Coordinates of C-alpha atoms and ligand atoms in Angstrom, one line a residue:
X1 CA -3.3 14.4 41.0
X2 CA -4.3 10.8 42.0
X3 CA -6.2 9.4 38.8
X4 CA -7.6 6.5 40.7
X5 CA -11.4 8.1 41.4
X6 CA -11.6 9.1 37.4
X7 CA -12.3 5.5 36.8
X8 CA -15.2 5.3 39.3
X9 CA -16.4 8.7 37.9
X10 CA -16.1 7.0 34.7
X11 CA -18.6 4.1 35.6
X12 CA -21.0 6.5 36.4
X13 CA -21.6 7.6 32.7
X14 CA -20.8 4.3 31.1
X15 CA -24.5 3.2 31.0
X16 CA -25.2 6.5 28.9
X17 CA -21.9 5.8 26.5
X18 CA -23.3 1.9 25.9
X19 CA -26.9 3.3 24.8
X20 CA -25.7 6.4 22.5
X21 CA -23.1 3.4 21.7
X22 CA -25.8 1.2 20.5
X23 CA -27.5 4.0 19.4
X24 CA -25.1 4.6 16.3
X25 CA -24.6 0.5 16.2
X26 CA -28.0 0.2 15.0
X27 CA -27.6 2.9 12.1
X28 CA -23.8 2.9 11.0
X29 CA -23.5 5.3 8.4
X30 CA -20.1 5.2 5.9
X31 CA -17.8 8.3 4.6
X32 CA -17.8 12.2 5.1
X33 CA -21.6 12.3 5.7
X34 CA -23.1 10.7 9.0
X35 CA -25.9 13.1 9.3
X36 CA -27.8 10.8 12.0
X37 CA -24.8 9.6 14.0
X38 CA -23.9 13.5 14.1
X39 CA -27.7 14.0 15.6
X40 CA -26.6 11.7 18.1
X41 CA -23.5 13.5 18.8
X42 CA -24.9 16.9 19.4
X43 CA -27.8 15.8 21.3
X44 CA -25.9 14.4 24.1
X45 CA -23.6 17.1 24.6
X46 CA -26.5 19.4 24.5
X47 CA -26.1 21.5 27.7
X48 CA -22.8 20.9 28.9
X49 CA -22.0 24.1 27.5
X50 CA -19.5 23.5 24.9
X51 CA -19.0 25.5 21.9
X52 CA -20.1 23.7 19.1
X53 CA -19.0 24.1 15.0
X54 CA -20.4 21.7 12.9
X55 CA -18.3 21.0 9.2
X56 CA -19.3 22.3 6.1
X57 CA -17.9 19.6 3.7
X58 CA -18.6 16.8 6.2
X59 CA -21.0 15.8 9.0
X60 CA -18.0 16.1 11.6
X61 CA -18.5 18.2 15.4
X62 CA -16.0 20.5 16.8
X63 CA -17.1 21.0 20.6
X64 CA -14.7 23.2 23.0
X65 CA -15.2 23.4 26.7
X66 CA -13.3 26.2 28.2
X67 CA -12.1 26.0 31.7
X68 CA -12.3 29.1 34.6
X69 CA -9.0 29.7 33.9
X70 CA -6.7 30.2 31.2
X71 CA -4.2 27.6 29.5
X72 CA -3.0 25.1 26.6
X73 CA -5.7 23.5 24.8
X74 CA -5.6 19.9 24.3
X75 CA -7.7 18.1 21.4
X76 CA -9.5 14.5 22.0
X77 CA -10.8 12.8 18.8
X78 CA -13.3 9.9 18.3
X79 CA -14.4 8.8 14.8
X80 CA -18.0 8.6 13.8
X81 CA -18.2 6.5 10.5
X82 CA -18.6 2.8 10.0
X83 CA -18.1 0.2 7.1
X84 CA -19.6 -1.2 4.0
X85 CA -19.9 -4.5 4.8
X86 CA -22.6 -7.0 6.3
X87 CA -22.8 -7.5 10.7
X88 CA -22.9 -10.9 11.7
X89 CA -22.9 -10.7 15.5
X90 CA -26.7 -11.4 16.0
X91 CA -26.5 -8.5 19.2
X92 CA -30.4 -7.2 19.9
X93 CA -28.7 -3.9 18.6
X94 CA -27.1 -4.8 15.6
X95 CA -27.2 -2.8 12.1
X96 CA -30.2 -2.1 10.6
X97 CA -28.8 -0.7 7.4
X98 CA -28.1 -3.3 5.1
X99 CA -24.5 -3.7 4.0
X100 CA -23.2 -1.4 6.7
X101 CA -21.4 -2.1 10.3
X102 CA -19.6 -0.1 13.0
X103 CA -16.8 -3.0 13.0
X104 CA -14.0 -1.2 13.9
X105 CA -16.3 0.1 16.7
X106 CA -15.7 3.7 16.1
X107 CA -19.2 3.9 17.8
X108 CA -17.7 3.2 20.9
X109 CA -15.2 5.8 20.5
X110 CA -17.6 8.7 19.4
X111 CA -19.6 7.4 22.8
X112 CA -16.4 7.7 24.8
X113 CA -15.4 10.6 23.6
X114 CA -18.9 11.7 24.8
X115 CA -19.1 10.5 27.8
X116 CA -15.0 12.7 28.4
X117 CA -16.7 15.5 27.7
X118 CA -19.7 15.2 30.9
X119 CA -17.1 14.2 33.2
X120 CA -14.8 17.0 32.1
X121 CA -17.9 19.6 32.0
X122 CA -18.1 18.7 35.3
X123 CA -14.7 20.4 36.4
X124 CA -14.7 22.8 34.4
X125 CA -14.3 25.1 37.5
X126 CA -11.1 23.7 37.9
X127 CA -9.7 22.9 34.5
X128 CA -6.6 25.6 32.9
X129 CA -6.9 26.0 29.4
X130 CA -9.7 24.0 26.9
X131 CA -10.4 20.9 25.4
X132 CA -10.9 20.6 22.4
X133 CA -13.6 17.2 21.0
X134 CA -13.3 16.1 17.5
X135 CA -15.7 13.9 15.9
X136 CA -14.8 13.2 12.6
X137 CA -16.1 11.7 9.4
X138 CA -14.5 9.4 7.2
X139 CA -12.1 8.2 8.9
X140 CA -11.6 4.8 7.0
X141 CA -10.5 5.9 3.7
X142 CA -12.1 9.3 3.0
X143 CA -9.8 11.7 4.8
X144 CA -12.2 13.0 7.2
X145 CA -9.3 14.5 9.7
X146 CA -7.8 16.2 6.4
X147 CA -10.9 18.2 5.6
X148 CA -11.1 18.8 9.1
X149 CA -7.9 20.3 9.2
X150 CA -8.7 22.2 6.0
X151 CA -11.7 23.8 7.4
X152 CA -9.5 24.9 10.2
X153 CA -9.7 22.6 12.8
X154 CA -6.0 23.2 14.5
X155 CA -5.7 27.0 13.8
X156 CA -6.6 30.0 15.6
X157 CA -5.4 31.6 18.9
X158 CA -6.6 28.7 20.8
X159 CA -5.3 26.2 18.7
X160 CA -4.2 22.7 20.3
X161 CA -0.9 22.3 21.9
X162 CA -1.3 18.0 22.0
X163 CA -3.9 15.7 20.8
X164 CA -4.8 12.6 21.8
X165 CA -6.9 9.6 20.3
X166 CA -8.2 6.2 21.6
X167 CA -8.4 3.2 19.1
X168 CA -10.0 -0.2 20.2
X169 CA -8.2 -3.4 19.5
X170 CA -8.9 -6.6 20.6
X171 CA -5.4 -7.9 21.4
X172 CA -5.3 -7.2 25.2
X173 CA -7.6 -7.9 28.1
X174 CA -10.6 -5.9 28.5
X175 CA -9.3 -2.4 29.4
X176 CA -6.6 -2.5 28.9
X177 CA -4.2 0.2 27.2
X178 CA -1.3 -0.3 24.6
X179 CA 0.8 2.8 23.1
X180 CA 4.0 2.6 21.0
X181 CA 6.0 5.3 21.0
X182 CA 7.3 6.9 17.4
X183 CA 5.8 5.4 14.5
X184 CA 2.6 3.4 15.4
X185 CA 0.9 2.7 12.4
X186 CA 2.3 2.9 8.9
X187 CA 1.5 5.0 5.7
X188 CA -1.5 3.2 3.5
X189 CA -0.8 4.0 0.2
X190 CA -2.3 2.1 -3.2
X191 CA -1.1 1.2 -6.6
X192 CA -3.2 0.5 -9.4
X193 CA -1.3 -0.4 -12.8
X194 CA -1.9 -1.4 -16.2
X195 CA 0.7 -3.5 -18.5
X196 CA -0.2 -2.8 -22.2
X197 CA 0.6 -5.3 -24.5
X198 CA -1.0 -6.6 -27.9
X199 CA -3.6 -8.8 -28.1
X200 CA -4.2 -12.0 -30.2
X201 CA -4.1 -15.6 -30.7
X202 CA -2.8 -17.6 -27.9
X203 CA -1.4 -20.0 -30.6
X204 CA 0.8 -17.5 -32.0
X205 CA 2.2 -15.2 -28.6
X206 CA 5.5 -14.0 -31.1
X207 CA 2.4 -12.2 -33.4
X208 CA 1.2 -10.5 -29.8
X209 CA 2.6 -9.1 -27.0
X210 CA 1.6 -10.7 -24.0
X211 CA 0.8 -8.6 -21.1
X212 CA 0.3 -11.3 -18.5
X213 CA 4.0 -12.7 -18.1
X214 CA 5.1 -8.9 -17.6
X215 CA 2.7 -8.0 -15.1
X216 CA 3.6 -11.4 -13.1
X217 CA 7.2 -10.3 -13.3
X218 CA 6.7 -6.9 -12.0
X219 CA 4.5 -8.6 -9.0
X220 CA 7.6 -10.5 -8.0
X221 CA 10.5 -7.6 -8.6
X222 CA 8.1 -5.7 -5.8
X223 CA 8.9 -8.5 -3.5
X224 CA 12.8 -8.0 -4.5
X225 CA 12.2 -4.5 -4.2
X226 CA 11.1 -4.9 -0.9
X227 CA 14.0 -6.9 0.8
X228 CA 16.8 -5.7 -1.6
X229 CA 16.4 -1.9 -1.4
X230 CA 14.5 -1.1 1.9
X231 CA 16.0 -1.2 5.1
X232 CA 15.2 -4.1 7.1
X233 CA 14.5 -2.3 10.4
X234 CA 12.3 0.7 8.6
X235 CA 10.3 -1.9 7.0
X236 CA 7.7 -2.2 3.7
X237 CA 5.2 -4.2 3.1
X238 CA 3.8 -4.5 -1.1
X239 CA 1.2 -6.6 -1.8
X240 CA -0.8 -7.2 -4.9
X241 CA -3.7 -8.3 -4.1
X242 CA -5.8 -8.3 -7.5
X243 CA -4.5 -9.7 -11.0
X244 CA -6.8 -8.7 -13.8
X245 CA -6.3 -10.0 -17.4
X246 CA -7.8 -11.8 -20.2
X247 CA -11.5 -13.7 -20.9
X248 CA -10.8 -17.0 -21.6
X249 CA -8.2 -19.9 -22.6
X250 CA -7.1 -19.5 -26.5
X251 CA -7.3 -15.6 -26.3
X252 CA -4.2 -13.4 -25.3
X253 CA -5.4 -9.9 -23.7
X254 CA -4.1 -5.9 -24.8
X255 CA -3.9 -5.2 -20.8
X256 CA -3.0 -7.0 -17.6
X257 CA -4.3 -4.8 -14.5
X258 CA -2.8 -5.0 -10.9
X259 CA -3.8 -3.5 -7.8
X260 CA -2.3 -3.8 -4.4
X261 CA -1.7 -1.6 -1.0
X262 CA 1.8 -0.4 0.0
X263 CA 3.0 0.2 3.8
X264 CA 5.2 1.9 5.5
X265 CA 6.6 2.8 8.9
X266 CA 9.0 6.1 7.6
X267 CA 8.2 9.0 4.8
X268 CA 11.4 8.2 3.8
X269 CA 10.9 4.8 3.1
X270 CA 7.6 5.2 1.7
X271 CA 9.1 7.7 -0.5
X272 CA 11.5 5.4 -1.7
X273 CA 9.0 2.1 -2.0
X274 CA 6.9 4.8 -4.2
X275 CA 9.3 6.0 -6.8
X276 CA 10.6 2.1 -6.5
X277 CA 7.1 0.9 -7.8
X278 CA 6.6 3.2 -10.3
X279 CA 10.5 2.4 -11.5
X280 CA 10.8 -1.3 -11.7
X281 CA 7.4 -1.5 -13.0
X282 CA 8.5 0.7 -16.3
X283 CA 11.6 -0.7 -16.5
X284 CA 10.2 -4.4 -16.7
X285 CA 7.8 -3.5 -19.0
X286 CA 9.8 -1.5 -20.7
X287 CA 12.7 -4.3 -20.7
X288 CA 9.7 -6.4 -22.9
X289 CA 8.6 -3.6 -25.3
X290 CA 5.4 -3.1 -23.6
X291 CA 3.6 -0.2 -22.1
X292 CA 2.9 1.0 -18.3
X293 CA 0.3 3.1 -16.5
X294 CA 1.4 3.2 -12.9
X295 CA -0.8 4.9 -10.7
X296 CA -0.3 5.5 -6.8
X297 CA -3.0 6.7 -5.1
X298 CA -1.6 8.6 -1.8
X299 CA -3.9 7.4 1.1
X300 CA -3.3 8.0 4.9
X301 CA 0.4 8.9 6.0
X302 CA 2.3 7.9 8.9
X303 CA 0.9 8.0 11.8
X304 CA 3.6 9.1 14.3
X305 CA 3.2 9.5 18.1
X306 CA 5.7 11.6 20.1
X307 CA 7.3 10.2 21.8
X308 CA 7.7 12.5 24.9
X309 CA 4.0 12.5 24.4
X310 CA 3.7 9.0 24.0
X311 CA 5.3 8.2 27.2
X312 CA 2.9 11.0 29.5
X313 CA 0.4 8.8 28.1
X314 CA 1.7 5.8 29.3
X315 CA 2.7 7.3 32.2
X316 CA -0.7 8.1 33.0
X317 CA -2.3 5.0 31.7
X318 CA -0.3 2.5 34.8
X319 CA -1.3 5.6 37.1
X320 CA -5.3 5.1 36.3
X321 CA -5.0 1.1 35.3
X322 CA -2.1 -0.1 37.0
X323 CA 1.1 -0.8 35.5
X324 CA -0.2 -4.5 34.8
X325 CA -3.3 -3.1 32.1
X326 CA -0.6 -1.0 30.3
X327 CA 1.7 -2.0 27.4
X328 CA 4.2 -0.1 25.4
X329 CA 4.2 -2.1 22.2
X330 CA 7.5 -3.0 20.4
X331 CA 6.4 -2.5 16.8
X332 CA 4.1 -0.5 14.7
X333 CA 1.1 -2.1 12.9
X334 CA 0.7 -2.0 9.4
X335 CA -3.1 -0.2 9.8
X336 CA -3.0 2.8 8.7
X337 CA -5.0 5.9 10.5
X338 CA -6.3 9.3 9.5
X339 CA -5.2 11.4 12.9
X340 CA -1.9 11.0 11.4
X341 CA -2.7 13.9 9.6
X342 CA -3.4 15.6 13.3
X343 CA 0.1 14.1 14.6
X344 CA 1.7 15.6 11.6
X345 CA 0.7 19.3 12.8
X346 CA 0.5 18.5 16.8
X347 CA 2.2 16.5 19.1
X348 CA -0.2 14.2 20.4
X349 CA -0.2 9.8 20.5
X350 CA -2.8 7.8 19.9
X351 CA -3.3 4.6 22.3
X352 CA -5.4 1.6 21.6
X353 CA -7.6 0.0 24.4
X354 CA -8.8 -3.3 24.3
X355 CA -12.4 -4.3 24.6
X356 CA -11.7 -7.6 23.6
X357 CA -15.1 -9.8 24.6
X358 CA -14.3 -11.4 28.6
X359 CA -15.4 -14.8 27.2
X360 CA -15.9 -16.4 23.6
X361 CA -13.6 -15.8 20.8
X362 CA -12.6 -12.2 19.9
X363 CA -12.8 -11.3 16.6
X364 CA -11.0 -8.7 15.1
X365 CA -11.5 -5.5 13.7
X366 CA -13.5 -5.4 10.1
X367 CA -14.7 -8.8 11.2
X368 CA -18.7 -9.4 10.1
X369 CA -18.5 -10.7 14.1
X370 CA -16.3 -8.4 15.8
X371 CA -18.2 -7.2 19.1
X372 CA -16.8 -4.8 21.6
X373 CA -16.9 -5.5 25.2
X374 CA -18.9 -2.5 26.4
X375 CA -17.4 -2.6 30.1
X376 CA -14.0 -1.7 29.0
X377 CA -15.5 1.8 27.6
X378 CA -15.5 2.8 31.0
X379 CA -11.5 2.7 31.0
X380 CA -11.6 4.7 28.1
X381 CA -13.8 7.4 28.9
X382 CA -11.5 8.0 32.1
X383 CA -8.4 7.9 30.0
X384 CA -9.3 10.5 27.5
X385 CA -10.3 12.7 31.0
X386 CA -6.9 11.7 32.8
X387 CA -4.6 12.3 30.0
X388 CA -6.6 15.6 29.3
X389 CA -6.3 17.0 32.9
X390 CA -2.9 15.8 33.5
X391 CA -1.5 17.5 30.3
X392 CA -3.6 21.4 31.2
X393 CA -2.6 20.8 34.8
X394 CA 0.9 20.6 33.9
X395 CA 1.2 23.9 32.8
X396 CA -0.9 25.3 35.6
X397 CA 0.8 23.9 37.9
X398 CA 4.6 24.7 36.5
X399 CA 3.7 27.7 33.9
X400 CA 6.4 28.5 30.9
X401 CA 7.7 25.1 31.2
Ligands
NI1 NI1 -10.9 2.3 13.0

């Protein structure tokens, strides 16, 4: 199949993508609900003649378009929800809800996911098999995929055979595609622990037990942790990045509280790290007489892309961009992602594409000022519809392989 016309068919929706883009810019909404942005959703795939589910414990759509004849099914995803936090771009289309922003522009993948689904509703006479569109919810922090899943997202007879998902970076030039195969983005897990010690005079520390010295001990046995007892090529990352403790100079505190995040690239290793924290951090206190809570709050796992996957995907990204707009990146980041809970059932990838802005500085994603250059969604609307038909042609054209 030559992939060079999907661009050009992809230009001829991108004006529609930018405006139900802008669209959800102006009203970013945060978490499981995004009643409005959903609106948005289902009114511009009204009457392409998908099949459309809409969540019960979320706002997220589940649209399938079935092709004349039958096949796999493969399942696209964009993310709806944005973030609490102020916009600072000055765009004629910026937020209009205080405190919130779509800066990790997750309303330019919802639009591009959008604009797949008109250009593959258009060959739906030719197309083997179904696709699958998930728009999902909560994807930064509240598990949106997860209750996704839950309400039975990848089950059923027609249940998705790969998945696929399109992140937006800044870190290329516009349109450009980057996927690393294997682990891509690392587990996001936090710890929040309390040191309990006794209170009192800060004269007389031997008639108290001073929390504050323990809990800066344990902050710096996570760094030894870290480089001691992980394995430098399936890397960790610990950081505390809150300290809590005390009211003012000539009084010593009960409790010293730390928070922090804690990153990985392997279950194994984030196993380890886990049960690490929660060790060293008893024994130290222990070690001083004092008390522990240690609390690890399991966020997003792994998120691992297959790798035969990973490379059709790349494959098919130099076909459709040329092989000088595609790069298979070395290393994993330390983001962490909520399809990993879709690459954890179905082989899939995801792939980031760059909108970085063609002039002026780009910011990055969660920036008050990061702003997405809206010409590069065409490239993404044509990958999502190349790596879709590529992967149901396969099997039509080569079946039981
Ligand atoms: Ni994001």
């Amino acid at each position: 199949m030559t992939l060079s016309r999907l661009l050009d068919d992809a230009k001829t929706v991108l004006d529609d993508v930018i405006q139900l883009r802008r669209r959800i810019h102006r009203h970013p909404e945060i978490g499981l609900s995004v009643p409005r942005t959903q609106e948005a959703v289902l009114e511009a795939l009204d009457g392409l003649g998908l099949q459309i589910r809409t969540g019960q414990r979320t706002t997220s759509v589940i649209a399938r378009l079935t092709g004349a004849s039958p096949g796999r099914t493969i399942l696209l995803r964009g993310d709806m929800d944005a973030l609490p936090m102020p916009e600072e771009t000055g765009l004629p289309f910026a937020s209009e809800v205080k405190g919130a922003m779509h800066a990790c522009g997750h309303d330019g993948h919802t639009a591009m996911l959008v604009g797949a689904a008109r250009l593959l509703a258009r060959r739906r006479e030719s197309l083997a098999g179904s696709v699958l569109f998930m728009f999902q919810p909560g994807e930064e922090g509240y598990h949106g995929a997860r209750v996704m899943i839950e309400e039975g997202l990848l089950d059923g007879p027609d249940a998705p055979a790969a998945a696929f998902a399109l992140h937006q970076t800044h870190r290329f030039v516009p349109g450009a595609i980057a996927v690393r195969p294997g682990p891509a983005m690392a587990s996001g897990d936090t710890l929040s622990i309390v040191v309990r010690g006794k209170g009192g005079h800060a004269s007389a520390p031997h008639d108290c037990l001073d929390p504050i010295p323990i809990a800066c001990e344990i902050v710096q046995a996570f760094q030894t942790l870290v480089t001691r007892r992980v394995h430098v090529f399936d890397p960790a990352v610990v950081s505390v990045t809150k300290i809590e403790a005390g009211t003012t100079r000539n009084v010593i505190p009960d409790t010293a509280n730390l928070l922090g995040t804690i990153r990985t690239v392997s279950e194994a290793t984030r196993e380890r790290v886990l049960e690490g924290v929660r060790r060293v951090a008893a024994g130290i206190a222990a070690a001083h007489g004092a008390e522990v809570d240690v609390d690890l709050i399991r966020g997003y796992p792994v998120t691992v892309n297959d790798v035969d996957f990973a490379g059709f995907v790349l494959d098919t990204a130099r076909d459709l961009l040329g092989p000088e707009n595609v790069h298979a990146t070395s290393h994993p980041i330390m983001a962490s992602e909520d399809f990993s809970y879709v690459l954890q059932r179905v082989p899939g990838s995801i792939a980031n594409l760059s909108t970085r802005p063609s002039d002026g500085p780009a910011f990055p994603n969660h920036s008050t000022r990061m702003v997405m250059n809206e010409s590069a969604l065409a490239a993404g609307v044509a990958m999502h519809v190349a790596v879709a038909l590529r992967f149901l042609a396969a099997l039509a054209i080569s079946p039981g392989r």
